[in-house]
Every structure is written in C-alpha cells, then in structure tokens.
Amino acid sequence: MELRQLNYVIQIANEKNFSRAADKLHIAQPSLSQQLSKLEQELGVLLFRRTTNSVELTQAGKVFVEKSQTILDTVEQLKQEMDDMAQMRRGRLVVGTLPITGSHVLPLVLPAFGAQYPQIEVVLVEETTAKLEQLTASGGTDLSLLSLPLIDSSLTYEPYLEEEIWLAVPPQHKLVSRQEPIEISELSAEPFIGLKRGQGFRQITVELCEAVGFTPQIVFESSNIETVQSLVAGGMGIAFVPRMLTRTGGDFAPVYLKLKSRPTRTLVVASRKGRYLSKAAQAFITTLNETIRVYRG
C-alpha cells in the first residue's frame, strides 16, 4: 500500500466519479481504475460500489477513507514540522476564508505577510462557513478565517476582531427619521433579507431576533452580503450587516442605523485541535493580529 493510493481513494470518494477524480489527480482514468483494483485486491475488500451512474463507498471504504485522511494529514504535518526544525523558510500555507469578509481583511494582511515572508506561498480557499469548518477539521486548510459561533467541536480558534452589527434599511423606511438607536424587538413584523443557510452570519441574524422573542421573516436569501444590501437598498426588506461590510457612499446603498443593544460578531482564525501549526501559520496569525490592531487604530 502506497500513500498515493490513499490519496486516490479519498479523491474518488470526494468526487464520486472516476473521470473527475482522475482530472483532479492529473492521471489517466484507466490508470486510476487499475490502481484502485490493485489496492482492493491487496486489501481483500471492495472500497466502492460501482454502477453505471454512481460510485459509492462501501462500509469498508468509509473506514479506509477516514483512516487515510488521518494518515495523510499526519504525514503533511510531519513534513511541516521537519521543515521548521531545519530552519527552512520556504513553504505553502492554505488559508480558508469567507468571500466577503476575506475581501475586506486579506487586502490588509496579505501584503504585510508577503513583505515579511516572500518565500511562503499562500493559497486561498473561499467557501461558506459550513464548508470551511469541514475543510479545516479535515486538514483541507491550515487556517480559516471564520465568525463565531463555530459548530464543529474539533476546531479551536483565536479571536482577532470584534465588530458591531448595524441595521440596514431602505432609504425611504420609516425608521430612518428616528434619532435614537433601534430596539431589535421593534423589527418583528419587518421582512428580512438574509444570507443562505450554512453561512455564519445567517445564524447570527436568527439568534439576535430569537433572543428578543421572534423568528425573523426572511423573504429573500442570497449567498452574498453585497446582494443582501442591494436588495435592502431597493426596498425589499431590512437586514443586519457587520460594520466592516457596510457600504460607504454611492447612490445605491441602504441607510445604516445603530441598534440599542449594540450587538457584535466575533471574527476568529480557526484550526483543528491538536494540529501542528507550522511557523508560516503562526506567522500569519501574528501578522493578522498586528495588522488588525493598526487598522483599528
């Protein structure tokens, strides 16, 4: 059994298709099929059920994939640790990020990190909160920039920014003329524009409303907070928006109002518990914290 065969099985399991897995692995499909058959003969069990339309893991295959992921992750961590011990400054860092949050945070952090560590290749993975948690837990990213709460208990995190949440309303909304901050309980009859399920800020929106006794009536959903704000500006509803992501200027923007309870969201850099953090990863976290500190003044 070879390490590359473990990776082959994991890729087939992820893609559920031999052609797509072979493309991702940059090998010919017949070669991939031959390697799998060879491995199954060596093990004496079938790892996949093959039909004309699908490829599904057997029970033995599920166990094999789980153990293989652990083995490959351990090997990768060992490589990183040995590189660090050899005082090598070259390396590769995979950073997961939420698309919109990353577009505001990373332009501040990456130039500073690149100037100090030009030999480190940074690879960005943009996904939803749920997918990023999964990738971080499985070793698909070294670090991920997320917001609390985290669902996966296998993750650990370090906060790097706490920011206030504001209320976005259409320019013609009746609340625009209010001088004092808004009580969330006043919004129970309002139509909300929300992010889709699986995104962290969607959960924050629901929890803020449920904390004062109502479930928000979400009339439109989007995977993009910019689209959410455009829909609000167009008069389709209201939304909670993190202060960092509010629009500054422009003709087509909502009006932002402060909430009396001054709710916040906490942005964190997350990794898997017990995972060895390379010097590159540790340096990235340090640069992130220092850059955000300067940004906040």
Backbone as a ProteinNet text record, in pm:
[ID]
protein_1_A
[PRIMARY]
MELRQLNYVIQIANEKNFSRAADKLHIAQPSLSQQLSKLEQELGVLLFRRTTNSVELTQAGKVFVEKSQTILDTVEQLKQEMDDMAQMRRGRLVVGTLPITGSHVLPLVLPAFGAQYPQIEVVLVEETTAKLEQLTASGGTDLSLLSLPLIDSSLTYEPYLEEEIWLAVPPQHKLVSRQEPIEISELSAEPFIGLKRGQGFRQITVELCEAVGFTPQIVFESSNIETVQSLVAGGMGIAFVPRMLTRTGGDFAPVYLKLKSRPTRTLVVASRKGRYLSKAAQAFITTLNETIRVYRG
[TERTIARY]
85.1	0	89.3	57.3	136	51.3	120.6	49.3	-33.5	20.6	-55.1	-187.3	-190.7	-314.6	-418.7	-372.9	-466.5	-530.3	-447.9	-498.5	-594.2	-566.7	-656	-795.8	-799.9	-928.5	-1005.1	-936.7	-1001.5	-1059.5	-983.9	-1031.6	-1152.7	-1152.3	-1268.7	-1390.2	-1368.8	-1478.3	-1535.2	-1449.3	-1495.2	-1572.6	-1523.1	-1583.6	-1699.9	-1698.5	-1799.9	-1805.5	-1689.5	-1682.1	-1534.8	-1506.7	-1368.5	-1305.6	-1382.6	-1328	-1287.2	-1376.8	-1345.1	-1228.8	-1226.3	-1116	-983.9	-983.2	-860.9	-812.6	-906.6	-869.5	-805.1	-863.6	-808.1	-669.3	-649.5	-522.1	-419.3	-463.4	-375.8	-318.7	-403.8	-365.2	-476.4	-445.9	-546.6	-646.8	-772.7	-875.8	-846.5	-801	-769.6	-663.3	-564.4	-459.8	-516.9	-608.4	-671.7	-752.1	-827.5	-907.5	-817.8	-705.5	-613.3	-553.1	-518.3	-460.3	-560.6	-686	-789	-810.6	-819.5	-838.5	-721.8	-601.3	-482.2	-488.8	-531.7	-541.3	-648.9	-764.7	-872.9	-831.9	-756.3	-708.2	-610.9	-525.4	-429.5	-500.4	-605.6	-678.2	-776.2	-824.9	-922.6	-1064.2	-1090.7	-1225.7	-1253.7	-1382.1	-1422.4	-1435.4	-1378.1	-1388.6	-1504.3	-1544.6	-1651.6	-1749.8	-1877.1	-1977.2	-1988.1	-1967.4	-1969.4	-2095.2	-2165.8	-2277.4	-2253.3	-2342.6	-2324.8	-2341.7	-2411.2	-2441	-2373.4	-2316.1	-2262.5	-2148.2	-2073.3	-1965.5	-1986.1	-2015.1	-2046.1	-1950.3	-1912.5	-1826	-1899.1	-1829.7	-1879.7	-1847.9	-1893.8	-1861.7	-1710.4	-1646.7	-1500.6	-1436	-1494.9	-1442.1	-1450.1	-1560.1	-1576	-1467.8	-1441.8	-1336.3	-1201.1	-1177.3	-1049.5	-1025.5	-1129.4	-1116	-1086.8	-1159.1	-1138.2	-994.8	-946.3	-810.8	-706.5	-733.8	-639.5	-622.5	-733.8	-725.4	-638	-652.1	-570.2	-423.2	-393.8	-255.4	-192.3	-262.3	-206	-187.6	-281.1	-268	-148.7	-128.5	-14.5	117	122.3	242.7	271.6	166.8	185	232.6	175.4	218.1	362.7	401.1	538.9	635.7	597.3	681.2	698.9	588.2	594.6	684.2	668.4	746.4	895.1	928.6	1069.1	1126.1	1044.9	1090.1	1120.6	1032.3	1054.1	1180.7	1201.6	1318.5	1447.7	1438	1554.8	1573.4	1491.4	1500.1	1475.4	1390.6	1357.1	1246.7	1263.3	1165.6	1070.1	1093.1	1000.9	883.5	771	655.8	530	421.3	291.2	187.6	106.1	5.5	-131.6	-223.1	-358.6	-451.1	-509.8	-594.7	-737.6	-831	-971.4	-1033	-1126.3	-1187.1	-1328.7	-1413.4	-1545.1	-1523	-1587.4	-1555	-1560.1	-1669.4	-1682.7	-1593.4	-1591.4	-1503.4	-1359.2	-1320.9	-1184.6	-1149.3	-1246.4	-1218.8	-1189.5	-1231.6	-1203.1	-1079.8	-1058.1	-947.9	-817.4	-821.7	-698.9	-619.7	-684.1	-603.1	-518.2	-556.9	-476.5	-362.6	-391.9	-299.2	-196.7	-241.3	-152.1	-31.5	-46.7	73.5	177.2	130.4	223.4	290.9	213.7	270.7	367.7	329.3	415.4	545.9	542.2	664.1	762.5	709.6	794.9	836.8	747.4	775.3	752.5	836.4	813.7	827.9	893.8	912.9	791.2	695.9	578.8	468.4	425.3	314.1	183	96	-34.4	-141.1	-214.9	-323.8	-455.4	-545.6	-673.7	-783.9	-868.1	-984.8	-1107.7	-1194.6	-1315.8	-1435.7	-1503.3	-1618.2	-1715.9	-1830	-1925.7	-1871.8	-1936.4	-1894.8	-1895.1	-2004.3	-2015.5	-1906.6	-1879.6	-1776.5	-1638	-1612.7	-1481.9	-1456.5	-1559.4	-1542.7	-1504.8	-1571.5	-1542.5	-1399.5	-1357.5	-1222.6	-1117.2	-1141.7	-1046.2	-1032.8	-1145	-1143.7	-1073.7	-1080.9	-1021.6	-879.7	-827.2	-692.6	-686.9	-803.2	-806.3	-754	-756	-691.8	-605.5	-500.8	-419.2	-488.4	-547.4	-619.3	-742	-843.6	-960	-1008.4	-1043.8	-1099.2	-1250.8	-1306.1	-1447.7	-1506	-1636	-1700.3	-1770.4	-1777.4	-1847.7	-1999	-2075.4	-2031.9	-1981.7	-1886.5	-1842	-1922.1	-1959.8	-2040.9	-1953.3	-1844.9	-1759.7	-1675.5	-1696.6	-1628.3	-1481.6	-1438.2	-1297.7	-1208.6	-1269.3	-1192.7	-1159.2	-1044.6	-1007.3	-990.4	-993.6	-988.2	-925.2	-884.2	-829.8	-900.1	-968.9	-1036.8	-935.1	-969.4	-882.6	-957.8	-1091.4	-1166.9	-1309.1	-1356.3	-1496.9	-1554.4	-1660.9	-1716.5	-1866.7	-1913.8	-2054.9	-2140.2	-2263	-2360.4	-2461.2	-2484.9	-2579.7	-2703.6	-2806.9	-2930	-2930.9	-2949.3	-2960.2	-3107.8	-3153.8	-3294.1	-3297.5	-3407.4	-3419.5	-3419.2	-3370.2	-3363.8	-3498.3	-3607.9	-3740.4	-3807.6	-3739.6	-3801.4	-3837.7	-3944.9	-3994	-3893.7	-3805.3	-3709.4	-3594.4	-3580.1	-3467.5	-3472.3	-3591.9	-3605.9	-3583.4	-3570.5	-3551.4	-3415.1	-3411.2	-3286.3	-3213	-3290.3	-3229	-3206.4	-3115.4	-3091	-3217.7	-3220.3	-3338.9	-3336.5	-3452.2	-3467	-3494.6	-3424.5	-3446.2	-3589.9	-3650.9	-3788.5	-3887.5	-3852.5	-3940	-3948.1	-3862.1	-3848.4	-3924.6	-4006.7	-4071.1	-4162.5	-4220.2	-4311.7	-4242.9	-4113.6	-4041.3	-3996.3	-3998.2	-3939.3	-3786.8	-3719.9	-3573.8	-3514.9	-3399.4	-3316.5	-3201.7	-3180.3	-3080	-2985	-2871.6	-2781	-2839	-2793.3	-2844.1	-2794.1	-2866.5	-2825.9	-2686.9	-2611.1	-2473.7	-2372.2	-2420.6	-2331.5	-2348.3	-2234.4	-2234	-2321.5	-2322.2	-2397.7	-2547.6	-2590.8	-2733.1	-2775.2	-2692.8	-2724.8	-2726.1	-2634.7	-2631	-2761	-2808.1	-2933.2	-3049.9	-3061	-3169.8	-3159.5	-3039.3	-3021.4	-3051.1	-3014.9	-3044.2	-3194.2	-3269.5	-3414.9	-3477.9	-3435.3	-3493.7	-3464	-3355.5	-3320.7	-3421.7	-3496.5	-3597.4	-3738.6	-3750.9	-3883.4	-3949.7	-3877.5	-3942.6	-3842.6	-3896.1	-3815.7	-3824.6	-3712.7	-3719.3	-3789	-3871.6	-3941.7	-3849.6	-3772.2	-3673.9	-3744	-3758.6	-3835.6	-3746.8	-3618.3	-3522.4	-3391.8	-3323.9	-3195.3	-3090.8	-2966.7	-2856.6	-2732.6	-2638.5	-2510.4	-2410	-2450	-2358.4	-2416.1	-2341.3	-2389.1	-2404.5	-2329.5	-2346.1	-2482.6	-2525.2	-2658.2	-2765.3	-2744.8	-2837.6	-2855.5	-2745.8	-2753.7	-2819.7	-2797.7	-2863.2	-3014.3	-3056	-3199.6	-3261.4	-3187.7	-3236.3	-3247.9	-3144.6	-3146.8	-3263.3	-3301.6	-3412.6	-3549.1	-3551.6	-3678.8	-3742.8	-3668.1	-3725	-3731.1	-3663	-3663.5	-3550.6	-3525.1	-3417.4	-3317.8	-3201.9	-3101	-3004.7	-2948.2	-2835.5	-2708.1	-2615.7	-2491.5	-2374.6	-2266.7	-2147.4	-2092.1	-2044.3	-1999.1	-1890.7	-1799.7	-1691.6	-1743.8	-1862.1	-1913.7	-2013.8	-2037	-2129.5	-2070.1	-2157.5	-2114.2	-2088.3	-1984.1	-1953.9	-1976.7	-2072.4	-2102.2	-2175.5	-2190.9	-2261.7	-2409.8	-2473.3	-2614.4	-2706.7	-2661.2	-2748.8	-2700.1	-2738.1	-2694.8	-2806.1	-2816.3	-2914.6	-2871.5	-2960.3	-2927.6	-2894.2	-2787.7	-2744.5	-2781.8	-2847.6	-2890.9	-2828.7	-2800.7	-2743	-2853.2	-2818.2	-2910.5	-2881.8	-2988	-2973.1	-2887.7	-2901.1	-2825.7	-2679.5	-2645.4	-2509.4	-2451.7	-2520.3	-2469.5	-2340.7	-2262.3	-2135.8	-2122.8	-2032.3	-1990.3	-1840.4	-1792.8	-1651.4	-1590.3	-1488.3	-1414.1	-1296.7	-1274.6	-1170.9	-1087.7	-965.8	-884.4	-887.6	-937.9	-965	-870.3	-840.8	-762.9	-813.8	-768	-813.8	-738.8	-809.6	-747.6	-639.1	-523.7	-415.2	-332	-370.8	-295.1	-167.9	-58.9	66.3	56.5	81	79.9	222.7	245.7	378.9	417.8	546.2	591.9	522.7	495.2	423.4	284.8	214.9	80.8	85.9	181	194.5	226.9	313	348.7	228.3	144.3	24.8	-68.8	-87.9	-175.7	-120.4	11.1	73.9	54.1	77	59.8	-85.4	-178.5	-320.9	-355.2	-314.3	-345.1	-282	-156.2	-86.9	-150.3	-187.4	-246.7	-383.4	-465.2	-597.8	-584.7	-487.6	-465.4	-434.4	-349.2	-314.6	-436.3	-512	-630.8	-734.2	-747.7	-847.3	-796.8	-669.6	-611.9	-588.3
-118.9	0	124.7	220.1	341.7	463.8	569.7	690.9	747.2	738.4	793.4	720	590.8	515.9	564.2	604	660.2	786.8	869.7	993.7	965	861.6	824.9	790.6	709.3	667.1	787.5	877.4	996	1082.9	1098.5	1183.1	1121.2	988.5	921.2	937.6	923.9	938.5	1079.5	1179.2	1318.5	1349.5	1299.2	1332.4	1240.4	1116.9	1016	990.9	1006.4	990.8	969.6	863.4	830.5	934.9	984.4	1081.9	1210.7	1263.7	1388.6	1368	1253.1	1225.6	1217.4	1150.6	1139.5	1277	1364.1	1501.1	1575.8	1564.5	1633.8	1580.3	1451.4	1387.4	1397.5	1445.7	1461	1327.2	1224.9	1094.8	1045.5	944.1	889.1	804.8	808.9	732.7	582.8	520.7	377.4	346.2	435.9	415.7	424.1	517.5	530.9	405.8	356.1	235.4	115.5	105.2	-5	2.1	123.4	139.8	103	140.6	106.7	-45.3	-107.5	-253.6	-325	-278.3	-336.2	-324	-207.6	-185.8	-274.7	-284.1	-366.7	-514.3	-558.5	-697	-718.9	-621	-630.7	-635	-554.1	-546.7	-662.2	-716.2	-823.7	-776.6	-646.7	-591	-492.8	-471.5	-367.9	-235.6	-130.9	1.7	82.5	49.2	123.3	26.7	67.8	1.5	80.1	15.3	82.7	44.2	143.6	120.7	208	199.3	281.1	429.6	461.9	603.3	659	575.1	628.2	543.9	604.4	537.1	568.8	468.6	489.3	408	464.2	394.1	276.9	164.7	56.4	90.5	9.7	33.9	27.3	-71.6	-80.6	43.5	94.1	214.3	336.2	349.2	462.9	460.3	340.8	327.9	360.8	311.7	334.8	483.6	554.8	697.9	774.9	743.1	812.4	794	670.2	643	703.3	699	754	904.2	974.2	1118.5	1150.9	1070.9	1091	1067.6	960.3	927	1035.7	1079.1	1179.2	1313.4	1346.1	1470.9	1464.3	1349.9	1332.2	1344.1	1283.9	1293.1	1437.3	1512.7	1652.2	1735.9	1711.5	1784.5	1750.9	1624.6	1584.8	1657.2	1668.1	1741.3	1886.4	1947.4	2087.2	2102.8	2011.5	2021.2	2002.3	1907.6	1885.8	2006.2	2065.4	2186.2	2297.2	2313	2416.4	2389.3	2263	2227.5	2248	2233.8	2255.9	2403.8	2489.8	2634.5	2674.9	2597.4	2632.1	2736.7	2840.6	2948.3	2935	2832.7	2811.5	2728.1	2744.9	2665.8	2708.3	2643.6	2668.1	2672.4	2776.2	2794.9	2805.3	2715.7	2716.5	2784.9	2896.3	2977.9	2977.8	2934.3	2939.3	3072	3120.7	3249.3	3257.7	3329.9	3366	3472.1	3461	3550	3699.1	3745.5	3890	3936.8	3863.6	3901	3901.9	3799.4	3792.5	3910.6	3959.1	4071.4	4199.6	4206.7	4323.7	4305.2	4183	4157	4127.3	4040.3	3991.9	4100	4199.5	4305.7	4382.7	4378.3	4440.8	4349.4	4218.4	4123.3	4068.2	4028.4	3958.7	4041.6	4172	4248.3	4252	4268.6	4271.8	4136.8	4028.9	3894.8	3864.6	3898.7	3872.5	3949.4	4071.9	4151.1	4089.2	4029.8	3971.8	3828.6	3755.5	3615.1	3588.9	3645.1	3632	3488.8	3401.8	3263.8	3175.5	3222.9	3142.7	3164.5	3056.8	3062.9	3052.3	3150.7	3149.4	3110.6	3005.3	2958.3	2988.4	3058.5	3096	3000.3	2961.8	2878.1	2954.2	2994.2	3069.6	2976.6	2968.4	2879.6	2936.4	2869.3	2905.2	2863.9	2912.3	2878.2	2727.5	2661.5	2517.6	2440.3	2476.4	2406.3	2434	2557.2	2590.2	2515.7	2501.6	2423.7	2280.1	2225.1	2087.7	2076	2169.1	2166.3	2183.1	2272	2295.2	2171.7	2108.6	1988.9	1871.5	1864.2	1751.4	1778.6	1898.4	1931.6	1991.2	2024.2	2084.8	2227.5	2293.2	2423.7	2418.7	2499.6	2510.2	2598.5	2705.9	2802.7	2847.3	2893.6	2951.9	3073.3	3177.1	3298.5	3283.2	3272.4	3244.7	3342.1	3330	3408.3	3312.7	3352.4	3271.6	3284.4	3178.1	3055.1	2950.3	2866	2751.9	2629.2	2548.1	2429.6	2308	2293	2174.2	2181.3	2086.3	2086.7	2046.8	1999.8	1961.2	2080.5	2199	2319	2401.6	2465.2	2564.3	2697.8	2807.4	2936.9	3043	3150.7	3269.2	3392.2	3471.1	3590.7	3693.4	3761.3	3869.5	4001.7	3997.6	4122.3	4105.1	4201.3	4206.6	4335.8	4322.7	4441.5	4451.1	4573.4	4599.3	4562.3	4520.4	4488.3	4602.8	4650.4	4759.1	4707.2	4788.6	4757.3	4834.5	4763.3	4826.9	4832.5	4951.2	4969.2	5046.8	5037.5	5116.8	5266.4	5348.8	5494.5	5556.1	5497.3	5554.4	5492.9	5408.7	5338.3	5435.7	5403.8	5491.9	5508.1	5408.9	5417.8	5515.4	5557.4	5645.3	5776.1	5823.5	5952.5	5942.1	5821.2	5803.7	5856.2	5923.8	5980.5	5884.2	5799.6	5709.8	5571.4	5490.3	5354.4	5269.6	5167.5	5085.4	4962.5	4930.2	4805.2	4691.9	4580.6	4468.1	4417.3	4426.9	4379	4456.3	4576.2	4654.8	4597.9	4503.1	4456.4	4328.3	4283.6	4151.9	4140.8	4251.3	4246.7	4282.5	4308.7	4352.3	4233.2	4247.5	4145	4157	4044.6	4043.4	3987.3	4040.6	3981.8	3911.4	3784.4	3709.6	3632.4	3596	3504.8	3363.8	3279.5	3143.5	3060	2952.1	2861	2805	2782.9	2735.8	2847.4	2972.7	3086.5	3139.6	3167.8	3202.7	3321	3424	3544	3520.6	3421.9	3384.9	3342.8	3261.7	3214.5	3329.5	3422.6	3539.4	3618.7	3638.8	3711.9	3645	3514.2	3440.2	3450.1	3433.8	3434.3	3571.6	3679.3	3813.9	3835.3	3787.3	3803.5	3710.6	3586.5	3491	3528.8	3599.8	3641.9	3740.4	3809.8	3905.8	3855.7	3727.8	3667.5	3647.8	3663.4	3636.5	3574.4	3505.3	3448.1	3540	3581	3676.6	3617.8	3699.3	3659.1	3690	3589	3608.4	3587.3	3696.6	3691.7	3670.3	3702.9	3677.1	3629.2	3538.6	3487.3	3507	3525.3	3535.1	3475.8	3433.3	3384.8	3497.8	3618.8	3732.1	3849.8	3900	4011	4139	4152	4268.4	4265.6	4146.6	4133.7	4163.7	4116	4144.8	4295.1	4369.8	4514.1	4583.8	4530.4	4588.2	4569.1	4450.9	4425.2	4516.2	4539.5	4634	4773.3	4816.9	4949.9	4963.7	4851.3	4854	4846.2	4840.2	4843	4708	4598.4	4465.2	4415.7	4482.5	4439.4	4505.6	4453.5	4505.7	4393.1	4427.7	4325.1	4374.2	4279.9	4310.1	4300.8	4394	4397.5	4428.5	4350.8	4384.8	4519.2	4597.3	4732.2	4731.1	4634.2	4627.7	4617.5	4556.9	4529.1	4632.7	4738.4	4842.5	4919.6	4970.6	5045.9	5191.2	5245.5	5386.3	5465.5	5554.2	5637.9	5563	5626.9	5566.2	5599	5593.4	5628.8	5515.2	5390.9	5277.7	5203.2	5255	5195.3	5209.9	5115.1	5129.7	5237.2	5265.8	5353.1	5263.2	5296.3	5213.9	5281.1	5203.3	5253.4	5170.4	5233.9	5161.1	5092.1	4977.5	4901.7	4931.3	4942.3	4982.5	4884.7	4755.2	4654.9	4646	4713.9	4716.3	4575.3	4487.6	4351.3	4351.6	4247.3	4235.3	4095.3	4081.8	3948.6	3938.7	3818.3	3795	3716.9	3775.7	3708.5	3633.9	3510.9	3426.2	3361.3	3322.5	3237.5	3098.7	3001.2	2868	2764.4	2662.1	2547.5	2424.9	2309.1	2187.3	2167	2126.3	2098.9	1992.9	2019.1	1922.5	1925.4	2004.7	2012.1	2091.9	2042.6	2116.9	2239.9	2356.9	2480.4	2514.3	2518	2549.2	2691.6	2720.5	2857	2956.1	2912.4	3001	3032.9	2931.4	2952.7	3044	3020.4	3105.1	3248.3	3263.7	3398.3	3468.7	3393.9	3453.2	3505.4	3426	3468.8	3594.7	3599.3	3717.5	3839.2	3822.4	3933.2	3979	3884.7	3917.5	4004.3	3961.2	4037.2	4175.6	4184.2	4313.7	4408.1	4354.2	4437.4	4490.3	4404.6	4447.1	4550.6	4534	4631.1	4768.4	4773.3	4900.7	4957.3	4869.9	4911.3	4977.4	4921.7	4976.4	5100.7	5127.7	5247.8	5234.3
0	0	0	-87.6	-101.2	-63.5	-20.7	19.4	-95.5	-217	-330.6	-350.8	-316	-329.3	-228.9	-111.2	-12.5	-69.1	-130.7	-189.2	-304.2	-382.8	-492.1	-439.1	-333.9	-278.3	-223.5	-154.4	-98.7	-210.4	-318.9	-428.7	-497.5	-516.1	-575.3	-484	-352.9	-257	-260.3	-275.3	-278.3	-405.9	-518.6	-648.2	-684	-628.6	-663.2	-813.8	-876.3	-1021	-1058.8	-1136	-1170.3	-1263	-1358.5	-1453.6	-1383.7	-1298.3	-1228.1	-1131.6	-1064.2	-971.4	-1046.7	-1162.3	-1241.5	-1287.1	-1326.9	-1366.7	-1251.2	-1132.3	-1016.4	-980.4	-1002	-967.6	-1080.3	-1197.7	-1313.9	-1359.1	-1359.8	-1413.7	-1506	-1587	-1677.2	-1599.5	-1645.2	-1574.1	-1569.4	-1679.7	-1671	-1566.1	-1554.6	-1454.9	-1313.7	-1293	-1161.8	-1127.4	-1224.5	-1201.9	-1171.1	-1241.8	-1218.1	-1078.3	-1034.7	-901.5	-792.3	-813.2	-715.1	-709.5	-826.5	-829.7	-762.2	-787.6	-725.9	-574.4	-526	-381.8	-320	-385.3	-332.7	-327.5	-427.4	-426	-310.7	-287	-177.2	-42.1	-27.7	99.7	117.1	5.8	13.2	37.5	14	30.9	-81.3	-108.8	-202.5	-127.9	-182.7	-121.2	-179.9	-302.5	-369.8	-435	-435.8	-518.5	-648.2	-758.5	-887.9	-964.1	-1012.5	-1104.8	-1226.5	-1323.5	-1444.3	-1415.3	-1306.3	-1278.3	-1154.2	-1069.4	-944.3	-891.8	-801.3	-729.4	-581.9	-501.4	-361.2	-273.8	-159.3	-65.2	-0.9	14.2	98.6	243.7	336.2	476.4	497.5	433.3	442.7	382.6	273.9	210.7	300.9	375.2	467.1	574.5	628.5	730.2	668.6	547.1	479.7	456.2	408.2	381.1	509.6	616.3	743.8	793.3	790.9	838.2	744	613.9	516.6	533.8	558.4	579.5	699.6	805.6	925	893.7	819	784.9	699.2	594.1	504.5	574.3	661.7	736.6	831.2	895	984.6	908.2	787.7	705.4	668.1	628.7	591.3	709.4	825.2	944.6	980.5	962.3	990	897.4	769	673.9	718	757.6	800.6	922.8	1017.3	1140.6	1111.4	1022.8	987.5	913.6	824.3	755.5	854.3	953.7	1054	1134.7	1171.8	1251.1	1172.7	1040.1	954.8	922	984.3	964.3	818.7	750.6	612.4	612.6	532.1	527.9	409.5	326.3	216.1	263.7	203.6	244.9	173	209.3	147.6	257.9	258.6	361.4	294.7	334.7	278.9	379	337.4	424.9	371.6	453.5	416.9	457.9	378.7	411.6	356.8	427	374.3	266.4	150.8	39.2	71.7	131.4	152.6	267.6	378.3	489.7	442.8	366.6	315.7	227.7	150.2	60.3	136.5	262.7	345.1	432.9	481.9	574.9	502.3	401.4	338.1	264.4	200.8	139.3	240.7	366.6	470.9	516.7	523.3	584.7	486.1	367.2	274.8	230	200	163.6	276.4	400.6	514.1	533	519.1	534.9	421	297.7	182.6	187.5	240.8	251.1	350	456.3	559.4	527.6	457.4	427.7	278	191.5	47.2	-4.6	72.3	26.4	52.3	130.7	165.4	61.9	-1.5	-96.2	-18.1	-33.6	32.7	-69.6	-37.9	-123.8	-53.2	-120.7	-61	-105.1	-10.1	-37.9	10.5	-79.9	-45.4	-45.8	68	81.3	183.3	199.3	302.6	439.3	544.6	680.2	702.5	663.8	687.5	615	489.9	412.2	468.9	511.7	568	698.5	780.8	903.7	869.6	770.1	728.3	676.2	592.2	537.3	646	740.6	848.5	936.4	965.6	1050.3	983.5	849.7	777.6	729.6	758.2	713.3	575.1	515.5	383.5	382.1	497	513.9	639.3	640.1	761.6	864.5	815	897.7	820.2	891.6	824.2	901.6	827.9	887	890.9	1010.7	1030	1131	1153.8	1259.4	1355.3	1481.1	1580.1	1557.4	1592	1658.6	1559.4	1605.3	1527.4	1570.9	1474.3	1503.2	1532	1458.3	1469.7	1596.9	1687.5	1816.6	1805.4	1687.1	1671.2	1637.8	1628.1	1593.3	1715.9	1711	1811.1	1739	1811.6	1743.5	1832.3	1764.1	1832.5	1775.1	1857.7	1806	1755.5	1648.2	1601.7	1581.8	1579.8	1563.8	1613	1690	1728.5	1672.3	1595.5	1531.6	1554.7	1558.8	1585.7	1464.5	1491.3	1387	1378.8	1258.2	1236.7	1163.7	1163	1090.6	959.4	848.2	717	677.6	639.7	598.8	467.5	390.6	267.9	299.7	208	233.4	268.8	219.4	246	368.4	442.4	555.4	667.9	738.5	845.3	959.2	978.2	1089.2	1061.8	937.3	902	980.4	1009.4	1079.2	1229.6	1280.5	1425.1	1468.2	1580.4	1631.1	1723.8	1793.8	1891	1829.3	1886.1	1835.7	1836.8	1754	1732.5	1823.6	1881.8	1956.3	1857.2	1870.6	1779.6	1788.5	1907	1924.7	1838	1793.4	1706	1564.6	1532.2	1394.1	1365.4	1458.6	1445.5	1323.6	1279.9	1165.1	1033.8	1038.2	919.6	834	700.9	613.5	616.8	633.6	639.6	510.7	472.6	367.9	441.1	412	486.3	397.7	454.7	386	389	299.3	291.6	408.7	438.6	544.6	515.3	622	605.7	618.1	621.9	640.7	783	846.5	988.2	1023.1	938.5	973.3	963.3	885.3	883.2	1024.1	1089.7	1224.1	1323.3	1307.3	1396.1	1383.2	1261.3	1238.5	1310.3	1294.8	1359	1511.2	1564	1709.9	1770.1	1700.8	1752.1	1766	1667.5	1672.2	1776.3	1778	1872.2	2016.9	2039.5	2175.5	2232.5	2143.5	2191.4	2161.4	2125.2	2120.7	1986.9	1875.2	1746.6	1649.1	1548.9	1442.1	1320.4	1263.1	1152.1	1030.2	967.5	845.5	727.3	684.5	577.2	442.5	366.7	242.3	120.5	131.7	24.4	86.9	15.8	61.2	-47.9	-5.4	-100.3	-35.5	-116.3	-64.7	-52.2	-87.2	-92.3	-14.3	84.1	166.7	83.8	-27.4	-113.5	-181.4	-223.9	-283.4	-179.6	-57.8	51.5	66.6	66.6	85.3	-34.8	-153.2	-271.3	-265.3	-218.5	-204.9	-99.2	8	110	50.1	-21.3	-82.5	-179.8	-242.7	-336.8	-272	-138.3	-67.3	-42.6	-58.1	-44.1	100	190.5	329.7	406.7	526.3	610.6	636.6	693.8	721.2	827.6	900.8	987.3	903.1	926.1	847.7	941.4	936.4	1015	969	1061.4	1028.2	919.2	923.6	826.7	683.3	667.7	534.4	485.4	563.8	519.4	402.2	317.6	200.7	238	183.2	209.2	81.6	85.2	-30.6	-139	-251.6	-364	-359.4	-475.3	-484.7	-443.4	-458.5	-432.8	-309	-195.3	-69.2	33.2	127.5	234.1	333.4	424.3	536.8	655.6	726.7	839	971	1057.7	1187.3	1298.2	1409.8	1522.5	1602.9	1657.4	1741.5	1887.6	1967.1	2106.8	2187.1	2158	2232.9	2189.2	2079.1	2024.1	2009.8	1935.9	1918.3	1837.1	1853.4	1780	1721.8	1629.1	1583.6	1606.5	1632.3	1659.6	1544.8	1483.3	1377.2	1438.8	1392.6	1451.4	1342	1379.3	1292.8	1356.4	1280.3	1334.7	1275.5	1355.3	1309.3	1383.8	1343.5	1409.9	1540.1	1643.6	1772.2	1757	1815.5	1812.3	1686.1	1587.3	1461.8	1482.4	1428	1435.1	1346.3	1403	1326.5	1285.8	1155.4	1105.9	1144.6	1128.2	1156.2	1063.9	939.8	846.5	899.5	952.9	1007.5	1129.3	1216.2	1334.7	1295.6	1194.4	1148.5	1086.8	1016	956	1065	1170.4	1280.1	1345.3	1367.1	1426.7	1337.2	1208	1113.3	1109.4	1112.9	1113.9	1234.1	1352	1473.9	1472.3	1428.2	1425.5	1323.7	1208.7	1104	1145.9	1205.3	1250.3	1362.1	1449.9	1557.8	1501.1	1398.8	1334.3	1262	1195	1120.3	1211.2	1330.3	1423.3	1495.1	1481.1	1540.1	1688.6
[MASK]
+++++++++++++++++++++++++++++++++++++++++++++++++++++++++++++++++++++++++++++++++++++++++++++++++++++++++++++++++++++++++++++++++++++++++++++++++++++++++++++++++++++++++++++++++++++++++++++++++++++++++++++++++++++++++++++++++++++++++++++++++++++++++++++++++++++++++++++++++++++++++++++++++++++++++

